[in-house]
Short mmCIF file of C-alpha atoms (C1' of nucleotides) in Angstrom, two decimals:
data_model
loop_
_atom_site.label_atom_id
_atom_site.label_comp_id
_atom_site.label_asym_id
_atom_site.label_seq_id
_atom_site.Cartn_x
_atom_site.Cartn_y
_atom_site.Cartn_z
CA UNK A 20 33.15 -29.66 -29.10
CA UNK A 21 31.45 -30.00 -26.09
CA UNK A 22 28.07 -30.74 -25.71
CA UNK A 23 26.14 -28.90 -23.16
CA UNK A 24 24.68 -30.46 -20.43
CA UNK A 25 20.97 -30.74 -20.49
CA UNK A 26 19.18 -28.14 -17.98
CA UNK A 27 17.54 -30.85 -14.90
CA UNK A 28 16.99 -27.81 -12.48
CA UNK A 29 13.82 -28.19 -11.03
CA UNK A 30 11.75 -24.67 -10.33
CA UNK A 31 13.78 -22.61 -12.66
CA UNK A 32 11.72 -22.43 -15.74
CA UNK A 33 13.19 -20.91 -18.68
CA UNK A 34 11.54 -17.24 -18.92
CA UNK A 35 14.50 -16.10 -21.51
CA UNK A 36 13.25 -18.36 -23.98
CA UNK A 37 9.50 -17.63 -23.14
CA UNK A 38 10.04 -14.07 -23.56
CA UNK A 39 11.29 -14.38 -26.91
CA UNK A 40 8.55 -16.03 -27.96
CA UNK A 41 6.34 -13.50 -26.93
CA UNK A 42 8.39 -11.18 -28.77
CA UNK A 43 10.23 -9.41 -26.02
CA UNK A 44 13.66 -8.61 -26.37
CA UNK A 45 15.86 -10.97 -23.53
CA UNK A 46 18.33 -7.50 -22.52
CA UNK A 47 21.26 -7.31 -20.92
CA UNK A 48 19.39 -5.57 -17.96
CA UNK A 49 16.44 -8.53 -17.86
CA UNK A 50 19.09 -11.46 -17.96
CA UNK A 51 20.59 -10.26 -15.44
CA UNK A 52 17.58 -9.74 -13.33
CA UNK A 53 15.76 -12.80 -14.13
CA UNK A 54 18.92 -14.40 -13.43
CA UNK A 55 18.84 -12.85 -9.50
CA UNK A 56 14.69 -14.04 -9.45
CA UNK A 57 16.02 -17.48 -10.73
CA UNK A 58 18.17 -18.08 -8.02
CA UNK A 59 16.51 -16.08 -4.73
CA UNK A 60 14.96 -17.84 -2.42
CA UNK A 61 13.43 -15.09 -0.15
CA UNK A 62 10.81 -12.11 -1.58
CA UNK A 63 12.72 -9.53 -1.97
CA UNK A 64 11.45 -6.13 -3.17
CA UNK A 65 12.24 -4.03 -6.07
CA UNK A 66 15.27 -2.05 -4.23
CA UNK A 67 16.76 -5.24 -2.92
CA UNK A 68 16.66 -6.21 -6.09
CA UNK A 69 18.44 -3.32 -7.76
CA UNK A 70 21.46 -3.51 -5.51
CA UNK A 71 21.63 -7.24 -6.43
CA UNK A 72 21.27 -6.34 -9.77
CA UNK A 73 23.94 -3.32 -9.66
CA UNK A 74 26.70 -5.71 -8.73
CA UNK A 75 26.14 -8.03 -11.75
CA UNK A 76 26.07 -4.94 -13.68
CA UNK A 77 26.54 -1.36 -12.89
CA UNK A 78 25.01 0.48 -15.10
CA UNK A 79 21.08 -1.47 -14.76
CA UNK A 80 18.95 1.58 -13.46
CA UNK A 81 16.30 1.30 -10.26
CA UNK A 82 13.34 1.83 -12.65
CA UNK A 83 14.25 -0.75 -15.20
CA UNK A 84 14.04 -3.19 -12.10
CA UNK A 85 10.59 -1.73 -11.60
CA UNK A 86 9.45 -1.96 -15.33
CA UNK A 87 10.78 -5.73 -15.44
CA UNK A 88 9.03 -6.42 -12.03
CA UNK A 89 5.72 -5.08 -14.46
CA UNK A 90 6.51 -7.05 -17.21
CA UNK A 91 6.94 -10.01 -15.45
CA UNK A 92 4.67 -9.96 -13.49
CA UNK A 93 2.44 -9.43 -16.51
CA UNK A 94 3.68 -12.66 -17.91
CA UNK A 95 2.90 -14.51 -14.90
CA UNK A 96 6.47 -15.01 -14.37
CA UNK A 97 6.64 -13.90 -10.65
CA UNK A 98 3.96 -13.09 -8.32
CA UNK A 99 3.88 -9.57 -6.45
CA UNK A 100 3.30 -9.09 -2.54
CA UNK A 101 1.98 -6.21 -0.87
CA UNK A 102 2.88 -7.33 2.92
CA UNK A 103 1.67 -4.96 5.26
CA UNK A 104 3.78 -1.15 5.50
CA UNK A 105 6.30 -2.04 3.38
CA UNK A 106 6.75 -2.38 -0.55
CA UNK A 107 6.08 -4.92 -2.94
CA UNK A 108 8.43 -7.77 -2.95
CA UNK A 109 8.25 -10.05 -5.14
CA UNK A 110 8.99 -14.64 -5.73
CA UNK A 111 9.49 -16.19 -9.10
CA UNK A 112 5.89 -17.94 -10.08
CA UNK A 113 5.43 -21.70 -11.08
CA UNK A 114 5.66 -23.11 -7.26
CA UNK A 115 2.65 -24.60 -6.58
CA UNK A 116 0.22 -21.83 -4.69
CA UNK A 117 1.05 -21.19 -1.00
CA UNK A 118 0.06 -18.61 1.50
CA UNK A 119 2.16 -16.44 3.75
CA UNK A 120 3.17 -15.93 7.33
CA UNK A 121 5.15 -12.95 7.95
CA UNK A 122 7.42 -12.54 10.85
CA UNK A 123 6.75 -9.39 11.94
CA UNK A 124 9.68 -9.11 13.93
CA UNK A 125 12.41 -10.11 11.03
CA UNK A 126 10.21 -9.44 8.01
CA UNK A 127 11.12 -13.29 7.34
CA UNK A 128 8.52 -14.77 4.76
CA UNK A 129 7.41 -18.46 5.07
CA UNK A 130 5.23 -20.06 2.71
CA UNK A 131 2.57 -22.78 3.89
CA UNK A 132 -0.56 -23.69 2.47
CA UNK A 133 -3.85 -25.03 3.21
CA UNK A 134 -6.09 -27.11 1.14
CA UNK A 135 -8.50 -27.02 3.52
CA UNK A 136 -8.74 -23.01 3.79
CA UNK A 137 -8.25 -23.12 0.28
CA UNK A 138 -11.99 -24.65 -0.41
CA UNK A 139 -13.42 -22.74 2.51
CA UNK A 140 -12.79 -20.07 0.85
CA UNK A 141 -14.68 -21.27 -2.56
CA UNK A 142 -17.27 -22.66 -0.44
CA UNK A 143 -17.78 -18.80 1.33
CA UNK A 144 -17.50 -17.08 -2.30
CA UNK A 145 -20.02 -19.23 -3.77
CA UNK A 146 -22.78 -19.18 -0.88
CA UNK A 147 -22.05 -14.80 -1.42
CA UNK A 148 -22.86 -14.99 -5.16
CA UNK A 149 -19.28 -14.89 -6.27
CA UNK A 150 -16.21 -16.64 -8.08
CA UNK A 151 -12.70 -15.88 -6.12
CA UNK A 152 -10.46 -14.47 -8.95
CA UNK A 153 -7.63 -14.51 -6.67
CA UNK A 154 -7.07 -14.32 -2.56
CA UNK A 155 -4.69 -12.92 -0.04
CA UNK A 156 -4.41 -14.70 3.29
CA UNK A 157 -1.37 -13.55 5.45
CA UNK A 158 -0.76 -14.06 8.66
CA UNK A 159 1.75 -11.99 10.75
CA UNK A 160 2.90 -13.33 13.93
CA UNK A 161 5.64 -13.65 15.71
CA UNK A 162 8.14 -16.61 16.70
CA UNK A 163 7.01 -18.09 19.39
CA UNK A 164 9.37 -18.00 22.60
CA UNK A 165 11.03 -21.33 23.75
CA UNK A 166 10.74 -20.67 27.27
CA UNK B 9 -37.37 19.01 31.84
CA UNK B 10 -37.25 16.25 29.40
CA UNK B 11 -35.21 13.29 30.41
CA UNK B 12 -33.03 12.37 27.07
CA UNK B 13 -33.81 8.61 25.94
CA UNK B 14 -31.39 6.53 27.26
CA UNK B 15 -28.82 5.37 24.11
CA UNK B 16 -29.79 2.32 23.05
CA UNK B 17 -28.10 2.23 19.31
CA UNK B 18 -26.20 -0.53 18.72
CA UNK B 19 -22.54 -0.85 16.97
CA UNK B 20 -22.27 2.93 17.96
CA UNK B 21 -19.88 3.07 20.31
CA UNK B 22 -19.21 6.65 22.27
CA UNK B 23 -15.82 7.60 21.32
CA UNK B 24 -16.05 10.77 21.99
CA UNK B 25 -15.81 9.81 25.67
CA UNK B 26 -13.43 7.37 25.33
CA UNK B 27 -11.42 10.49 23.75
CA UNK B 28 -11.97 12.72 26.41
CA UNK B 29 -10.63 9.46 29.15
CA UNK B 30 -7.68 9.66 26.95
CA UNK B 31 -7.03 13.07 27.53
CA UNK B 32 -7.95 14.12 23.74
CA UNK B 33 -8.86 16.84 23.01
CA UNK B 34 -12.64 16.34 20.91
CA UNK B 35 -12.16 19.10 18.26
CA UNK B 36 -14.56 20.10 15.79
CA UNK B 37 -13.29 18.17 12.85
CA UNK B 38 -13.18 15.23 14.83
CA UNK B 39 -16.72 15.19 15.71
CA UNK B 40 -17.18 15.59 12.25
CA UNK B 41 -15.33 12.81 11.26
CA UNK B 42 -16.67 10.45 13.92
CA UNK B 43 -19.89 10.74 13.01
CA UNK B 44 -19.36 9.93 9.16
CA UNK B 45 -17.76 6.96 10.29
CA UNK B 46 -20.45 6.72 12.90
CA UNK B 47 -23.01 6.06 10.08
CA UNK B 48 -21.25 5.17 7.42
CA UNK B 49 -22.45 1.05 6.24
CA UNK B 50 -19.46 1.42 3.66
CA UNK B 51 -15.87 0.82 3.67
CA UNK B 52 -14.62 4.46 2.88
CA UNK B 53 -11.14 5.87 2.08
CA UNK B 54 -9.26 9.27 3.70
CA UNK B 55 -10.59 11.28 0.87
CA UNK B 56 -14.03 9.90 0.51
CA UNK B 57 -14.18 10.67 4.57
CA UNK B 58 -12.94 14.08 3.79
CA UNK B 59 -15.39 14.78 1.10
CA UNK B 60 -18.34 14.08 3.48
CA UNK B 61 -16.40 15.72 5.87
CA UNK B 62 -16.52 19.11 4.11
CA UNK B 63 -20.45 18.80 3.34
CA UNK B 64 -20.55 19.38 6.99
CA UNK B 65 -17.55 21.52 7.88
CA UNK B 66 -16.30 23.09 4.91
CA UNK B 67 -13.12 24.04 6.98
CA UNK B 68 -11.54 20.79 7.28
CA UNK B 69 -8.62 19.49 5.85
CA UNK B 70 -7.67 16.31 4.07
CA UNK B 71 -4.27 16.19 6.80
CA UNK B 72 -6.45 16.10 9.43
CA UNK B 73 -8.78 13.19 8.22
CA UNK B 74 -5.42 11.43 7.95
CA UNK B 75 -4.26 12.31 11.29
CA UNK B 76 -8.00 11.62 12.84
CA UNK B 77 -7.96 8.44 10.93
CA UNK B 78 -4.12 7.62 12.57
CA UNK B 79 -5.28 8.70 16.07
CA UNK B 80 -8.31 6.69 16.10
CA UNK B 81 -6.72 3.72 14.64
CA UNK B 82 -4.22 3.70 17.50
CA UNK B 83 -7.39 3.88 19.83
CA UNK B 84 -8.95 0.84 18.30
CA UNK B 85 -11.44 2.79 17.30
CA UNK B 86 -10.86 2.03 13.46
CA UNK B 87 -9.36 -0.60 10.94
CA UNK B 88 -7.55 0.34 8.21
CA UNK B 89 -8.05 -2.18 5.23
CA UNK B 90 -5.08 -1.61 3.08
CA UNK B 91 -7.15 -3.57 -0.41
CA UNK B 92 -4.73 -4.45 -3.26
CA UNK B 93 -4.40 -1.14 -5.49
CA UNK B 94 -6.39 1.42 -4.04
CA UNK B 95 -5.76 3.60 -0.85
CA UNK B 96 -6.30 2.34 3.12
CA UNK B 97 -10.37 2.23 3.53
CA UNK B 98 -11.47 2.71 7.15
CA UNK B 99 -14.35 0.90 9.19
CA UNK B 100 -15.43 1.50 12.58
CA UNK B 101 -14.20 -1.20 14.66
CA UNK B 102 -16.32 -2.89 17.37
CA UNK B 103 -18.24 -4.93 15.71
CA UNK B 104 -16.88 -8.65 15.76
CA UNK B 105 -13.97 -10.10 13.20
CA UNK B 106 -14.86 -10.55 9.94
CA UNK B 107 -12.56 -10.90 6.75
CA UNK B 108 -13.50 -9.44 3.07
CA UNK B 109 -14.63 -10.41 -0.24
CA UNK B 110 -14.06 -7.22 -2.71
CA UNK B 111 -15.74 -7.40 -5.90
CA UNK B 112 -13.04 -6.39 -8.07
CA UNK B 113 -15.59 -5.07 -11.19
CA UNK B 114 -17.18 -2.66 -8.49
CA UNK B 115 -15.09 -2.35 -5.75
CA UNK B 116 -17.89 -3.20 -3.09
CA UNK B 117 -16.84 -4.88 0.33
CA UNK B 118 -18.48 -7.79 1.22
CA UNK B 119 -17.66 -8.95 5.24
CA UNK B 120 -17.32 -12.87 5.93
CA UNK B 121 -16.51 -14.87 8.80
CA UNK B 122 -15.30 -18.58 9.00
CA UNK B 123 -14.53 -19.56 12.42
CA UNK B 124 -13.61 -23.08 10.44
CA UNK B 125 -10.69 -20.70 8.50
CA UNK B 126 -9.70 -19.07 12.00
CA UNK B 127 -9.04 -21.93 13.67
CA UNK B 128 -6.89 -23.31 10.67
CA UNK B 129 -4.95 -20.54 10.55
CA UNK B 130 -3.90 -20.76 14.03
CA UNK B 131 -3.10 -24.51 13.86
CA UNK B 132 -0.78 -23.42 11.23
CA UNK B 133 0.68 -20.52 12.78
CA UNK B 134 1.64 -22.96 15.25
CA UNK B 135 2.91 -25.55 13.54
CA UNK B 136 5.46 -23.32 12.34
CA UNK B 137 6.31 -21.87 15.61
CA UNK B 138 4.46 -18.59 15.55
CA UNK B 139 1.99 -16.44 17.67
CA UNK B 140 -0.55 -15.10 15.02
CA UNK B 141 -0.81 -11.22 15.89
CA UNK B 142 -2.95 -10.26 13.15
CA UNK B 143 -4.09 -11.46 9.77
CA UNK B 144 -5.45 -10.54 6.66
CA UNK B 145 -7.88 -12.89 4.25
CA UNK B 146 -9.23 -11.27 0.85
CA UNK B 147 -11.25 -13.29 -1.70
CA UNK B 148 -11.23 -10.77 -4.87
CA UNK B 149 -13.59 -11.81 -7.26
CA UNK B 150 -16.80 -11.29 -9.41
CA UNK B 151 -20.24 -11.61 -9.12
CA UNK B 152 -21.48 -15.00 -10.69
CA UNK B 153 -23.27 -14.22 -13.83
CA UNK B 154 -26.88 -15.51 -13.00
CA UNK B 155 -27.38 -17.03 -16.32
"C1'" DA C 15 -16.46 34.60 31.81
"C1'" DA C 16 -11.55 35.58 31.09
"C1'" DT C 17 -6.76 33.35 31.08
"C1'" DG C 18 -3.01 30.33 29.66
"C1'" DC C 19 -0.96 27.00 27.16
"C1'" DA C 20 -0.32 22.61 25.12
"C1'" DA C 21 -2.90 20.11 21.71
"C1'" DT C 22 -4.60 20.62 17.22
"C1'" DT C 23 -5.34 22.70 12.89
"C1'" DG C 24 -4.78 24.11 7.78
"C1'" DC C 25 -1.51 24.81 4.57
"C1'" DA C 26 2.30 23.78 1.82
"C1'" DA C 27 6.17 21.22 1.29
"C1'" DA C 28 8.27 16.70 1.97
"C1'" DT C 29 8.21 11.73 1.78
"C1'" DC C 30 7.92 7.00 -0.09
"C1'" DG C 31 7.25 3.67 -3.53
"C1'" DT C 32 6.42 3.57 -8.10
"C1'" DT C 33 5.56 5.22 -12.89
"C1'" DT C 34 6.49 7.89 -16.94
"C1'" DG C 35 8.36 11.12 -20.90
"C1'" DC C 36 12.06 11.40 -23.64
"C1'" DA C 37 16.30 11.17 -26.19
"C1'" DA C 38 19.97 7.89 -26.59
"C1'" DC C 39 20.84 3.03 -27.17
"C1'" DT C 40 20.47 -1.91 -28.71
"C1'" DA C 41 18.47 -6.54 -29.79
"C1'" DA C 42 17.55 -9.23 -33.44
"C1'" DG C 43 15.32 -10.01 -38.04
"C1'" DA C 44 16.34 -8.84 -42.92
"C1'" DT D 13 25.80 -4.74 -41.62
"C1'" DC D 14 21.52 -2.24 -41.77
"C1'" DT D 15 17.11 -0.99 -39.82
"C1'" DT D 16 13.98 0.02 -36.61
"C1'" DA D 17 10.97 -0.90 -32.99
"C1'" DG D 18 11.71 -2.25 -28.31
"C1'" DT D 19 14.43 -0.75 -24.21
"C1'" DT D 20 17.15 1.88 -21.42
"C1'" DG D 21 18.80 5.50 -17.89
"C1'" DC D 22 17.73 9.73 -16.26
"C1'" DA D 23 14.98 13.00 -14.16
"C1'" DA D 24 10.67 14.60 -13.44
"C1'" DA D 25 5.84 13.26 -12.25
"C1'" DC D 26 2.89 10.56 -9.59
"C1'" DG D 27 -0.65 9.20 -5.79
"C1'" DA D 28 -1.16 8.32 -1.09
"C1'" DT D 29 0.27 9.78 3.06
"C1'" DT D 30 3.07 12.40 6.45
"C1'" DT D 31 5.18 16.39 8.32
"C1'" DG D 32 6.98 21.32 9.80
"C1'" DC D 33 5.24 25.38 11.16
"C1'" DA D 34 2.74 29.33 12.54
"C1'" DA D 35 -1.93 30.29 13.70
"C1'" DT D 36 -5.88 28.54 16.21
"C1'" DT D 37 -8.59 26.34 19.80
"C1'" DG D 38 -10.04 22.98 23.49
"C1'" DC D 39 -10.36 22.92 28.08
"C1'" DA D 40 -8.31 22.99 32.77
"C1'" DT D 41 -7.60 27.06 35.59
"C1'" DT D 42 -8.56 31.14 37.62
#
DNA sequence: AATGCAATTGCAAATCGTTTGCAACTAAGA
DNA sequence: TCTTAGTTGCAAACGATTTGCAATTGCATT
């Protein structure tokens, strides 16, 4: 019998077995999603999902995607993104944090981040009277032209 | 004949003119409406606008604070803050940039600016080849318990 | 001040993204 | 395999916002 080979993959932690720790059933419908999350590498939102979803498995239903977008999202197992207009979309969690720049041309997400921003921003909190709970920076820009 | 006092207020810009320039009509309702925003200190949303709206003009509709609020945000007269979970809140625009800290226990709007941050982002946005067009930075936290 | 008409209004219905009630289904522990 | 609480798909409900339309109203013209 063969032994399986261990699971190396870098930034593909494994939800399924977190899940059933926590007592949530791992479903057809949530394999097969996490399974699309797992292996993504844009933000995609909760339709784009669905019709990724639909040709793994036909029968997986547009609100399921929504209530496992919740659930996750509960878990800390993705991260949600209101970009400007458009819906959520949504990037598996346990990157390290990183800020966006949206192309407002494509819709094209990149991720950078800024250290320096970063404690600017506890240093502005602070001097209000506050502790930052989370933050949203996003910039939206567009590609500039090689002339 | 009295001469009127020359307008002096400051932040208080005269859209009504501008309006007029534009060849828009200035209707009833959106006198109404610019003057709540006129005053207002606050960050309010469509239907908090229409509510004061009606103490003055119990006529007016909640479509037309949404189409005032539209209109005038094309001007430049606004800026729509789309805040994670609630509805848009509008502020007058014309004063000079600022970003926001929302206290998530109260929802209160506390304007920042970091010209440090600024000038970050745009280093960034152009180390990755982008114009910045616009951008949004929200700390969400909560008041620091004075112990 | 009266006229003419396009801009604007209020209303109700439509839209979009998302959530929810419910009866049928199913994961997973006994 | 049995049991049952957790999940599902569906359709209807939802909240914020937009829109079609007929009635109204600024305001440029007489």
């Amino acid at each position: 019998m063969k032994k399986p080979a261990p699971n190396l993959a870098p930034r593909k932690p494994d939800y399924e077995k977190a899940l059933r720790k926590a007592g949530i059933r791992v479903t057809r419908p949530r394999k097969v999603i996490l399974n699309i999350l797992r292996e993504t590498e844009d933000h995609p939102d909760a339709l784009e999902i669905f019709r990724r979803a639909e040709q793994v498995d036909k029968s997986i239903s547009l609100s399921t995607v929504y209530r496992t977008m919740k659930l996750l999202e509960e878990m800390g197992a993705i991260h949600r993104h209101a970009f400007e207009g458009g819906p959520s979309r949504f990037e598996q969690a346990g990157g390290d944090h990183h800020d966006h720049l949206i192309d407002i041309e494509t819709g094209d997400v990149i991720e950078f981040r800024s250290d320096r921003i970063e404690q600017l921003q506890q240093e502005i909190a602070r001097q209000l009277g506050y502790d930052i709970v989370h933050h949203r920076l996003e910039l939206y820009g567009r590609r500039r032209r090689a002339e």
